[in-house]
C-alpha angles and dihedrals in degrees: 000000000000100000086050090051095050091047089056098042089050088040080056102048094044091052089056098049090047090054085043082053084239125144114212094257093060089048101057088031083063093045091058103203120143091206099056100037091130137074090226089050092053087058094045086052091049088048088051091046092051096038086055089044088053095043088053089051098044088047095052087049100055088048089046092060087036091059096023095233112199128199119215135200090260091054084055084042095054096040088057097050085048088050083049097051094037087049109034096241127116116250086254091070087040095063096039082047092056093039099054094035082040091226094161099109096044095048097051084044085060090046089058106046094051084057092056100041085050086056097054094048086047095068086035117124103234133184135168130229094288095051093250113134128253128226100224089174084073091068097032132065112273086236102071118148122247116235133168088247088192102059091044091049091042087052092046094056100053101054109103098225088207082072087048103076 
């Protein structure tokens, strides 16, 4: 999963610049930064990109069966009223759009993971730049899950996203 994700991503990448009429080294010499000055540690940046992005989705998922986390018609209703307004459509088009590209799954799998992840800040510790602690339930629906966020995270980071796939 994660060597295909990276191929894509550099393939990408690659397919951009070309268009751009950029070589790779333009590219990272106008990105400027010391770290990434190489072709092969572009790639290495874009696995450890993907491996933390892996390692996300596995986590809220694992939150989302702990705390059973459900998805309802009016959490479809309100993500396609979100895409409308992102994207400039009307919620009409929205839906045409997720029924001939069958974005369905994906969509509810989105739902579900911002609810658990909803569910994770919620029993987050927060505080601002002066220490003093933040109320994120005032952002956040009074019906979050609980969840032993470290036991979800420590699990998380154990998994070795390579076995995953």
């Amino acid at each position: 999963l994660v060597t295909d994700e990276v191929a894509a991503r550099t393939s990408q990448v690659a397919e951009q610049l070309k268009a751009a009429g950029m070589t790779m080294e333009d590219y990272l010499a106008r990105m400027g930064n010391p770290e990434i000055a190489s072709a092969e540690q572009f790639a290495q940046s874009i696995r450890q990109a993907v491996e933390r992005g892996v390692r996300a989705e596995i986590l809220l998922s694992r939150v989302s069966d702990e705390v059973e986390i459900k998805v309802g018609q009016e959490d479809l209703t309100n993500l396609i009223f979100q895409k409308a307004q992102e994207n400039g459509t009307t919620p009409e088009r929205e839906i045409q759009h997720m029924q001939e590209h069958n974005h369905l799954p994906e969509w509810m799998g989105q739902i579900r993971q911002s609810k658990a992840l909803d569910a994770i800040v919620a029993q987050a510790s927060v505080v601002d730049t002066k220490g003093q602690k933040v109320d994120v339930m005032a952002v956040l629906t009074p019906s979050a899950p609980q969840v032993d966020i470290d036991e979800a995270v420590a699990e998380a980071a154990a998994i070795d996203v390579d076995e995953t796939a």
